[in-house]
PDB file of C-alpha atoms and ligand atoms in Angstrom:
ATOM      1  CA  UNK A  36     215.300  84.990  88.182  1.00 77.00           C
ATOM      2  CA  UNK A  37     215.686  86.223  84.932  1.00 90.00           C
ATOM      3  CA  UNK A  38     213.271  84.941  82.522  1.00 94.00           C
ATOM      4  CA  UNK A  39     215.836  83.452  79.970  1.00 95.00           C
ATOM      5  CA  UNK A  40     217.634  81.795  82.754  1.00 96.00           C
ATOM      6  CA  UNK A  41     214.589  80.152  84.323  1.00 96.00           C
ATOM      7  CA  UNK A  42     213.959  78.726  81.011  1.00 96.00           C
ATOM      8  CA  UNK A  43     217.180  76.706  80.710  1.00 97.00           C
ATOM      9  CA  UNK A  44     217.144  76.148  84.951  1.00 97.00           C
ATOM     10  CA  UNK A  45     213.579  74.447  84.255  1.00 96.00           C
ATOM     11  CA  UNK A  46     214.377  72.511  81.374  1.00 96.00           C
ATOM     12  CA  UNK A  47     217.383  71.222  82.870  1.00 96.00           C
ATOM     13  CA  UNK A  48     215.543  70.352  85.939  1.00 96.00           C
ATOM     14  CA  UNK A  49     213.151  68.276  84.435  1.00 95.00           C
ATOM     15  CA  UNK A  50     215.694  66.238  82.686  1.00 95.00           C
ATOM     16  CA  UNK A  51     217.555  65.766  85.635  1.00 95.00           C
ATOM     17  CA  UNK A  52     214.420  64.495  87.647  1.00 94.00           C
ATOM     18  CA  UNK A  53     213.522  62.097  84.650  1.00 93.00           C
ATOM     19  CA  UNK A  54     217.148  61.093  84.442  1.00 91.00           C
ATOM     20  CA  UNK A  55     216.166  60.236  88.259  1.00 91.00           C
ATOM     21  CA  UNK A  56     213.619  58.103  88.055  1.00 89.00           C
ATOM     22  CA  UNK A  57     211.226  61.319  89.661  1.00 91.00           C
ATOM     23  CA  UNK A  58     208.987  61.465  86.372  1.00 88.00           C
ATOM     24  CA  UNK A  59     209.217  59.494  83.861  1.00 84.00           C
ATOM     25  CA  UNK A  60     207.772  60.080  79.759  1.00 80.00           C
ATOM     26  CA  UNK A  61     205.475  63.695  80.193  1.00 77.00           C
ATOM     27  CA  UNK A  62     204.432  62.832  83.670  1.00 83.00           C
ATOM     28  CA  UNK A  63     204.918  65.404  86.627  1.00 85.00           C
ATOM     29  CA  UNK A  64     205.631  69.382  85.555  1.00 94.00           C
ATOM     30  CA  UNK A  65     207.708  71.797  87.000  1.00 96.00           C
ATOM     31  CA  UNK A  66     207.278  75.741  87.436  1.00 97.00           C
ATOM     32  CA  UNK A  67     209.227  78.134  88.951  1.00 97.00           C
ATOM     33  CA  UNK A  68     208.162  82.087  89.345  1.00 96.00           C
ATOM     34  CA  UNK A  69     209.169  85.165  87.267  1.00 96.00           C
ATOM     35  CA  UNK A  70     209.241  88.907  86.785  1.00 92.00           C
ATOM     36  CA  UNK A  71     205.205  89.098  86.125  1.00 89.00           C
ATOM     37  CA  UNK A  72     204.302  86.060  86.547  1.00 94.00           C
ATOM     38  CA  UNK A  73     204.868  82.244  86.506  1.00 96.00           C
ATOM     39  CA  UNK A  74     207.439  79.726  83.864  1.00 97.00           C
ATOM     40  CA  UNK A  75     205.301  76.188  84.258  1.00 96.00           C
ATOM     41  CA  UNK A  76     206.691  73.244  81.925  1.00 96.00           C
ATOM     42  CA  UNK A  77     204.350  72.825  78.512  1.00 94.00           C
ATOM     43  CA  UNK A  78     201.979  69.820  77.980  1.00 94.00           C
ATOM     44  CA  UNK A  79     202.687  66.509  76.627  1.00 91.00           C
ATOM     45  CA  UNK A  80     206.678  67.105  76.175  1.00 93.00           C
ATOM     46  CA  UNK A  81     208.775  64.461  77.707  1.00 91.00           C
ATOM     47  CA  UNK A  82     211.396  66.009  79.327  1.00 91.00           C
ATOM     48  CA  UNK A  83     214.213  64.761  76.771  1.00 90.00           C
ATOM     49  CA  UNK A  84     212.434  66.639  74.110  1.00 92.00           C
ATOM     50  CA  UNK A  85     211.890  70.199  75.886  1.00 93.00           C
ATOM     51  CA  UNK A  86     213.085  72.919  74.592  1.00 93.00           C
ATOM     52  CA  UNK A  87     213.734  76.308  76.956  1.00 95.00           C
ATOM     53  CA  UNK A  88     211.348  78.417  74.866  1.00 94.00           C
ATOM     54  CA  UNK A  89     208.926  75.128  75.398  1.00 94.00           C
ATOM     55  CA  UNK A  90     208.320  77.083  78.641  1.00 94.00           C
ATOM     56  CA  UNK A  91     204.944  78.585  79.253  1.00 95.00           C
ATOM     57  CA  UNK A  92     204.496  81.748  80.366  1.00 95.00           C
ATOM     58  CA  UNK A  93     201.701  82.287  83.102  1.00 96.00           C
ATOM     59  CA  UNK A  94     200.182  86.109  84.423  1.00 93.00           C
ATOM     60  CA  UNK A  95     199.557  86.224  87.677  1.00 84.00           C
ATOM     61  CA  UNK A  96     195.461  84.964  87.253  1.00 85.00           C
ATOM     62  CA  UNK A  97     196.544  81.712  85.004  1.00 87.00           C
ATOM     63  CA  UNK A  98     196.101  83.383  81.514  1.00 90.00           C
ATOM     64  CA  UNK A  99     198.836  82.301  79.452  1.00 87.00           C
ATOM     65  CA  UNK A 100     201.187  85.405  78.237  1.00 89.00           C
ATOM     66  CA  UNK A 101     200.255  86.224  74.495  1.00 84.00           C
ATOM     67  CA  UNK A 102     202.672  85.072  71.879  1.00 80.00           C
ATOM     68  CA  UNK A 103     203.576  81.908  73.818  1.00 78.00           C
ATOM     69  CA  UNK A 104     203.424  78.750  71.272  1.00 81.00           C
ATOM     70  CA  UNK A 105     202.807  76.265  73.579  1.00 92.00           C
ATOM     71  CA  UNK A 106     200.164  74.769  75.808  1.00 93.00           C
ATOM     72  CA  UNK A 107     200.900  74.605  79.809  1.00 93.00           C
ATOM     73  CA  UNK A 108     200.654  71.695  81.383  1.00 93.00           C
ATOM     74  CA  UNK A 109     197.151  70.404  82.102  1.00 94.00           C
ATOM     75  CA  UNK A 110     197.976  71.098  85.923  1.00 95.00           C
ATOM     76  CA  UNK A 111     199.014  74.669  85.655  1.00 96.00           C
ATOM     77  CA  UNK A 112     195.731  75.489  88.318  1.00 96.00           C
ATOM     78  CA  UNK A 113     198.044  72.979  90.612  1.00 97.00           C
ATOM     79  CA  UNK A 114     201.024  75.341  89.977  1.00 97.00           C
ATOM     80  CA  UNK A 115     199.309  79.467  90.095  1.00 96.00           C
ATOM     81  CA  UNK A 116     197.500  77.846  93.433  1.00 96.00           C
ATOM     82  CA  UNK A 117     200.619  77.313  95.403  1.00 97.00           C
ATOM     83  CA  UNK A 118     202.047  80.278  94.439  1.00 96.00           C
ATOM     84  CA  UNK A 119     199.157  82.174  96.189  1.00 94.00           C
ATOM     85  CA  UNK A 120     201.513  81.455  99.194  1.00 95.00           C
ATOM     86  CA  UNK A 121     204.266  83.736 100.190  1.00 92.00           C
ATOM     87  CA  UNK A 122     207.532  82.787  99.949  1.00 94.00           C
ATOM     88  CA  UNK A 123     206.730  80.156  97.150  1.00 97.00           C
ATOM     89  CA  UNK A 124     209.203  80.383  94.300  1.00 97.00           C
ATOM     90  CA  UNK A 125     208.575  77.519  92.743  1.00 98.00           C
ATOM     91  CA  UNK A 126     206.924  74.228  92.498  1.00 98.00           C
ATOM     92  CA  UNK A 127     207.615  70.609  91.592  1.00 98.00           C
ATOM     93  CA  UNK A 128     205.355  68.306  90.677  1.00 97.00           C
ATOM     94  CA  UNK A 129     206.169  64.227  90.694  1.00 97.00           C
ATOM     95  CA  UNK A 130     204.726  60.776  89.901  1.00 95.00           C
ATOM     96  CA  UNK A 131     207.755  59.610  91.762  1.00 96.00           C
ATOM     97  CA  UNK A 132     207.055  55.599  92.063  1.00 96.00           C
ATOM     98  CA  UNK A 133     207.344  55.290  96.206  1.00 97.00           C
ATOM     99  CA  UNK A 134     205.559  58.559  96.633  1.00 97.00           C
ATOM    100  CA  UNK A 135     202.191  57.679  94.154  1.00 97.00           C
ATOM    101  CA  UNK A 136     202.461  53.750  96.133  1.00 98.00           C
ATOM    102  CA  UNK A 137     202.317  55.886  99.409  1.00 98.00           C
ATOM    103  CA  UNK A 138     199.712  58.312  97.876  1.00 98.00           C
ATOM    104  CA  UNK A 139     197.445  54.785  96.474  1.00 98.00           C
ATOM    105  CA  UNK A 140     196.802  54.335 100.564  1.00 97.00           C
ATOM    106  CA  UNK A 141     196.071  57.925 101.422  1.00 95.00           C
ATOM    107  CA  UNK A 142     197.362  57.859 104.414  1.00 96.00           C
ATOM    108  CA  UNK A 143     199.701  60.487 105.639  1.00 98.00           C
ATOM    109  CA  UNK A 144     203.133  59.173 106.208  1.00 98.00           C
ATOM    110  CA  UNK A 145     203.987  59.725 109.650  1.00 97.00           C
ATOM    111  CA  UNK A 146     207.388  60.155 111.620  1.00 98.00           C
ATOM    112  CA  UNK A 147     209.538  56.950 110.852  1.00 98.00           C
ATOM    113  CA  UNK A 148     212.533  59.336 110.582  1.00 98.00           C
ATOM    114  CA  UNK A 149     213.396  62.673 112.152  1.00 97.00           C
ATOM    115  CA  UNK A 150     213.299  64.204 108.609  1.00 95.00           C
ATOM    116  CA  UNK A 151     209.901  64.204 108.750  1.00 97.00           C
ATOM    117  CA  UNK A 152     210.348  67.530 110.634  1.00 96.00           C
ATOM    118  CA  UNK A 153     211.616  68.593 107.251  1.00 95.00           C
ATOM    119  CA  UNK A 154     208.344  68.700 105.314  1.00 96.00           C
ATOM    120  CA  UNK A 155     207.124  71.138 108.076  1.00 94.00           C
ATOM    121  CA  UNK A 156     204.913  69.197 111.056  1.00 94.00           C
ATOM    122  CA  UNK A 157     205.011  65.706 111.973  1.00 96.00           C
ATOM    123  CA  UNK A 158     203.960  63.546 109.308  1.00 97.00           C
ATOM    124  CA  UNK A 159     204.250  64.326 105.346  1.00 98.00           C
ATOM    125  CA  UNK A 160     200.283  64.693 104.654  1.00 98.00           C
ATOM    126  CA  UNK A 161     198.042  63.974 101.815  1.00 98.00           C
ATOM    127  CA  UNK A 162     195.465  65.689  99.920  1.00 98.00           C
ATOM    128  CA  UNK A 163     192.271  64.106  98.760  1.00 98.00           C
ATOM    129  CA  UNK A 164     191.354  63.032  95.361  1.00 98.00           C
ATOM    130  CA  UNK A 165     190.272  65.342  92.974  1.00 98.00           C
ATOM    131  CA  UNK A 166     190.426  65.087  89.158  1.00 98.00           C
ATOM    132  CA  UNK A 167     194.220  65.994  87.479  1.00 97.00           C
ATOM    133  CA  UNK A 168     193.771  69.224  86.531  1.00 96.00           C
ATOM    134  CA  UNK A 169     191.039  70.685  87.919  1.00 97.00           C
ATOM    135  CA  UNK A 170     190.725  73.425  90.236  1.00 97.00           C
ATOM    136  CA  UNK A 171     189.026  71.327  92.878  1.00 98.00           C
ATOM    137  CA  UNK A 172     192.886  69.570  93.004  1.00 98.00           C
ATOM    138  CA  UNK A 173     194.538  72.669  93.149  1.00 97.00           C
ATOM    139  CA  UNK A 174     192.873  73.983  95.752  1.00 97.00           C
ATOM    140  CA  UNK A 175     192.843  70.636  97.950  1.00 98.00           C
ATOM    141  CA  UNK A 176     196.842  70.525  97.732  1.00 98.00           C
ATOM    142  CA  UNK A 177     197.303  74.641  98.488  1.00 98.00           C
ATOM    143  CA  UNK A 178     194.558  73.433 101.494  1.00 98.00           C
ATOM    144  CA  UNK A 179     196.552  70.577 102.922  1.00 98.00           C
ATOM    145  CA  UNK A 180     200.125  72.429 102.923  1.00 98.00           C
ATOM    146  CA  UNK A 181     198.693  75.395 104.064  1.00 97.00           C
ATOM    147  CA  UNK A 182     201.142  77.752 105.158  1.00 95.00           C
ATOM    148  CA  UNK A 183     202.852  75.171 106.740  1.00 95.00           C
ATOM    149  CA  UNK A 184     204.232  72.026 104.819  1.00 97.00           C
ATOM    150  CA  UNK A 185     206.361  72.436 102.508  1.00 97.00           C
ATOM    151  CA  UNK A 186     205.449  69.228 100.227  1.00 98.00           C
ATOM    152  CA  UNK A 187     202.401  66.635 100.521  1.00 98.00           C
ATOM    153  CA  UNK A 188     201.096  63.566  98.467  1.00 98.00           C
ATOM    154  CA  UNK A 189     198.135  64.001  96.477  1.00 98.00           C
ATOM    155  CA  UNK A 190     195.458  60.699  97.084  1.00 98.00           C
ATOM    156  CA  UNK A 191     195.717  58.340  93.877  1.00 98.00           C
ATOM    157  CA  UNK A 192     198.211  60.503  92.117  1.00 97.00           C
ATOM    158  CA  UNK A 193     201.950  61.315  93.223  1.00 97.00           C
ATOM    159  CA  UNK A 194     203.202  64.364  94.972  1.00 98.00           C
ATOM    160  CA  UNK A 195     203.965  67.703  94.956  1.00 98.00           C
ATOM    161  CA  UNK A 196     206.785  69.950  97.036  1.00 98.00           C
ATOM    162  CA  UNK A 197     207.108  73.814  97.211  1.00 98.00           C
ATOM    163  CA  UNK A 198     210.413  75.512  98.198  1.00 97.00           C
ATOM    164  CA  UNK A 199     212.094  79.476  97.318  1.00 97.00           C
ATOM    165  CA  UNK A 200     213.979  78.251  94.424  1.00 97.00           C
ATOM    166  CA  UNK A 201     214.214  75.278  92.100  1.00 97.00           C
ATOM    167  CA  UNK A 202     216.259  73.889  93.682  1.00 97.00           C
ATOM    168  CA  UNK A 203     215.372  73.573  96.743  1.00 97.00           C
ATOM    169  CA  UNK A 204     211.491  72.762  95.323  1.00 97.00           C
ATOM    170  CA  UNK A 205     213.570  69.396  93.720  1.00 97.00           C
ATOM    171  CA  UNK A 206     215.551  68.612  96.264  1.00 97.00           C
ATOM    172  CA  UNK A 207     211.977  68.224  98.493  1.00 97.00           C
ATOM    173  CA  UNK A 208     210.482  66.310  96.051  1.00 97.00           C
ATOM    174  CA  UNK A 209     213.697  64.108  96.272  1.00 97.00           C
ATOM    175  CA  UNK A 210     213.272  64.205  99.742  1.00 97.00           C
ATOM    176  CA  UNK A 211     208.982  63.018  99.771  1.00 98.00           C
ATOM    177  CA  UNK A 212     210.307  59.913  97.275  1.00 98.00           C
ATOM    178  CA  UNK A 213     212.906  59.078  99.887  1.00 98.00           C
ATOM    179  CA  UNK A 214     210.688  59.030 102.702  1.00 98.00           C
ATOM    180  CA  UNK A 215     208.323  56.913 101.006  1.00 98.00           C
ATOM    181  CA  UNK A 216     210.748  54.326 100.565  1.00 98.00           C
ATOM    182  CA  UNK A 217     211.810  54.061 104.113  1.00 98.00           C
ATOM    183  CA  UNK A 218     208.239  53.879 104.889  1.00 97.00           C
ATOM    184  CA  UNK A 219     207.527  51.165 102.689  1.00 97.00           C
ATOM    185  CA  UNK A 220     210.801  49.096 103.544  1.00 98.00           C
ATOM    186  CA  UNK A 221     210.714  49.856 107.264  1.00 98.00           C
ATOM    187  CA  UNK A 222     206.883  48.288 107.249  1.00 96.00           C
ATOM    188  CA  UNK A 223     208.305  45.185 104.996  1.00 97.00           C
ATOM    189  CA  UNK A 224     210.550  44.371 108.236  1.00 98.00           C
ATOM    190  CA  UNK A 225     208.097  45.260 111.269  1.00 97.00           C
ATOM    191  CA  UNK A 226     206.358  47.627 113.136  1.00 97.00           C
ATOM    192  CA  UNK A 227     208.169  51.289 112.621  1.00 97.00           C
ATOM    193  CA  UNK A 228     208.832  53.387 115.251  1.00 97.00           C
ATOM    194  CA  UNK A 229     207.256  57.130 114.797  1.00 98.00           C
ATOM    195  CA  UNK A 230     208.694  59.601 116.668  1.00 98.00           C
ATOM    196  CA  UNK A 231     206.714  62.119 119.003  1.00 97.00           C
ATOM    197  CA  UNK A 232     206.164  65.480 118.489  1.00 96.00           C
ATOM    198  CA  UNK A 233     207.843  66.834 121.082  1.00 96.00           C
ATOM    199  CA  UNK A 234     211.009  65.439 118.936  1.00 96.00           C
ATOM    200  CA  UNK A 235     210.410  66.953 115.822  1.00 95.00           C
ATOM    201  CA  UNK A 236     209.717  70.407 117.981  1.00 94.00           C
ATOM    202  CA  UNK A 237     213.487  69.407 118.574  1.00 94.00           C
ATOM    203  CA  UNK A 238     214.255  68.365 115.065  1.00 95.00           C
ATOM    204  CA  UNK A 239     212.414  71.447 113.423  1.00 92.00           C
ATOM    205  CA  UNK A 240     214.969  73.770 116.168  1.00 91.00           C
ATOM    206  CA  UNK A 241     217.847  72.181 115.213  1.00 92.00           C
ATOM    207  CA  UNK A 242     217.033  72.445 111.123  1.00 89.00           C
ATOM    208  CA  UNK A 243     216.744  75.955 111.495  1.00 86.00           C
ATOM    209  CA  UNK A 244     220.170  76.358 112.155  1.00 87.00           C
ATOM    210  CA  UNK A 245     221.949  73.203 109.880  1.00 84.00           C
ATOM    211  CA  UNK A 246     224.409  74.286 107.908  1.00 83.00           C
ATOM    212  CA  UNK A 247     227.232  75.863 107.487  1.00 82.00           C
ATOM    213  CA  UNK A 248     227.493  79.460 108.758  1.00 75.00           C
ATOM    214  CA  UNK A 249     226.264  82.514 106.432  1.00 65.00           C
TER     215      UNK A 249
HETATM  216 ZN1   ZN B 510     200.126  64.581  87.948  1.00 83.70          ZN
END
């Protein structure tokens, strides 16, 4: 994506998301890779108040670009770690409210709903603590998705989901807050039923191919 155009697709993104109810005030930061290197979402900006050349500009090691007037958010070592993984084009970052309640247990949220097969295996997994912003955090969320999930929670904080575009990085992130409320509601009325894994073996088949024809 061309860099001027990533700059208005990430503002607009994190409006939209706030607009949501996904972040709220400067929480939760957005990124999404360019030509050379990385566009992450500045520090302490609410959302309203960005501006596309608010955008930081990140090389390929972290270092901010030269000439850039603004400071990256404090968890750009969240955001450079995850694109260490092929096929990552960008990466959303969320205190959604149902995903951080699910992430204050730190439990992984297993298979109450087929779309579980979604995230990538069979339950949507967390990472473990580590201080906001610090490497140790980065590293435990590029651990825990691996090269296989495609969004986790992060213990005591909120969550964070990975996709090839924008898009499809926010429309996970929609999907993690989702889940979390069906997790939470279906406990409220009884004992959830988690599918097996032979079923999401199914589930993951049959995603491959949803759609409508290219
Ligand atoms: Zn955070």
């Amino acid at each position: 994506m061309d860099e001027r155009a990533a700059r208005i697709a990430l503002v607009e993104m994190a409006r939209r998301l706030d607009a949501d109810g996904l972040n709220h005030n400067a929480t939760g930061n957005l990124s999404v890779r360019i030509e050379g290197g990385v566009l992450v979402t500045p520090t302490g900006i609410p959302a309203a108040a960005l501006d596309p050349d608010d955008g930081v500009v990140l090389l390929q090691d972290g270092t901010p670009r030269e000439g850039g007037g603004r400071l990256p958010t404090s968890e750009w070592r969240l955001h450079v770690a995850q694109y260490r993984r092929p096929g990552v084009g960008a990466v959303v970052h969320t205190h959604s409210l149902e995903a951080t309640a699910a992430a204050a247990v730190g439990q992984p949220v297993p298979a109450v709903h087929y779309l579980v097969a979604a995230f990538g295996g069979v339950v949507l997994p967390v990472a473990p603590y580590a201080t906001y912003g610090s490497i140790e955090l980065a590293d435990a969320v590029a651990a825990t998705l691996s090269d296989r999930y495609r969004a986790c929670l992060m213990a005591s904080h909120g969550a964070v989901a990975v996709g090839p575009t924008l898009a499809a990085a926010a429309a996970r992130a929609r999907d993690v807050e989702w889940l979390c409320g069906v997790w939470r509601r279906a406990r409220a009325l009884g004992e959830p039923v988690i599918l097996d894994d032979a079923e999401l073996e199914r589930v993951r088949e049959q995603l491959a191919s949803y759609g409508q024809p290219r």
